[in-house]
Amino acid sequence: MHCTAGGKILLAHLPEPRRAELLTASGMERLTERTVTLAGALEAELAEVRSAGYAVAVEEYETGLNAVAAPVRDRSGSVVAALSVSGPAYRFDEDRRADLTVPLLRGRARSRGGWAGTPPETPGTPIRPVSDPVPVARSSAVTGPGGVVTRPAVARRRRVGPVFVDDLGTGVAVPDAVGRVVSVVPSLTEAVAATAPGLLVGVTDWCTHPGDLDAARIGGTKNPDVDAIVALRPDLVVANQEENRAPDLDALRAAGVPVYVTDIRTLDDAFGSLARMLAACRLDRPAWLDEAEAAWVAVPVPSRRRRAVIPIWRRPWMAVGSDTFTGALLARLGVDNVLGDDPERYPRFDPATLPPHDLAVLPDEPYLFTADDGPEAFPGVPSALVSGRLLTWYGPSLTEAAHTLPQALTPPP
């Protein structure tokens, strides 16, 4: 058995029993001196592929040929194909592979069929080192060839190190030392705080975890106080494509603040994206992230599937629609969203005209559904009252979610 870069992507995302069967039953044929021939070594590499969100083949399939590949996902988040770019090794070295990562990332941002990756070889590896101070602009950053960020000269300058590529394919020039971070997303706040207590200097009003968080409050996710954030002199602001508004993030960039944007819509997105975001904060991959990923790997495949409506608000009624992290997480637990094909991510709906379903999943945020407020709208259908944080947050809460949600989604008869 041997794998191209695209083959590694597909093999890495097979269900564990099927992957183990293939690795056990197949002969590990050596095609070049660099071909991986030990099943254990390949399995370790496949685990890294799942974490990093990309795969690399360096003269493993054919001498003199290198490649990098990214997964293509369907709307449920399942990997259905791989996109690969290859070239002769003498021209397609590590720097060139890194350069070609940028258009792959941008293609993913446009199509939502791709990946959330960074250049090889490890999550968060910068695209290209920037050794000289880069002027901090009071206008949006410009990403040039190879993802190198250039900015017009202004009065003050910030000493920066490598350029990191965020989930939207944008190069972010991060200072050599990151000591002050502002998070405008509750999930990212918890992730940074659990990894490096004291690094956060600003968070939103909705950042409730950890409970002892000591940082300035800078407004909400949709209406942050940009001036207050700039006044905190952050080395980096971490944000999310869904949670935050582009005009607010552009205003921060125009003020010379580096902004790193995540885009998390599946569990695999979460594990890889969080590792890269933390790397941009100059932090090592934390143990809690490994624990969270292992907890979800251990969740058994459901024996039967259910169909559910997942309201997030009432008056008017709104629910989880298509292409969401919540929908992907529930799908992993055997719960299919009856509004998953709606063109809107959070559509309005009428409980009386819903498609057939056998479960109502009622979280306690953003709307606080309770036993007396919510289940009565879905007569004849069991309701599961669950923690909104476990259902919608990505970060340290993922471990608890893996242990708690399977039982919570099975209401008593």
CSV table of C-alpha atoms in Angstrom, one decimal, residues 96 98-100 102-103 106 127-128 142-150:
chain,number,residue,atom,x,y,z
A,96,ARG,CA,7.2,26.8,-2.8
A,98,ALA,CA,4.0,27.1,1.4
A,99,ASP,CA,3.5,29.7,-1.4
A,100,LEU,CA,0.9,27.5,-3.1
A,102,VAL,CA,-2.3,30.5,-0.1
A,103,PRO,CA,-4.4,30.0,-3.3
A,106,ARG,CA,-8.5,31.2,-0.7
A,127,ILE,CA,4.2,30.9,5.5
A,128,ARG,CA,7.4,32.9,5.2
A,142,VAL,CA,-2.5,43.9,1.4
A,143,THR,CA,-1.6,40.2,0.9
A,144,GLY,CA,0.9,39.9,-1.9
A,145,PRO,CA,2.5,36.9,-3.7
A,146,GLY,CA,3.2,34.0,-1.3
A,147,GLY,CA,1.0,35.5,1.4
A,148,VAL,CA,3.5,38.2,2.4
A,149,VAL,CA,1.8,41.1,4.0
A,150,THR,CA,2.8,44.6,2.9
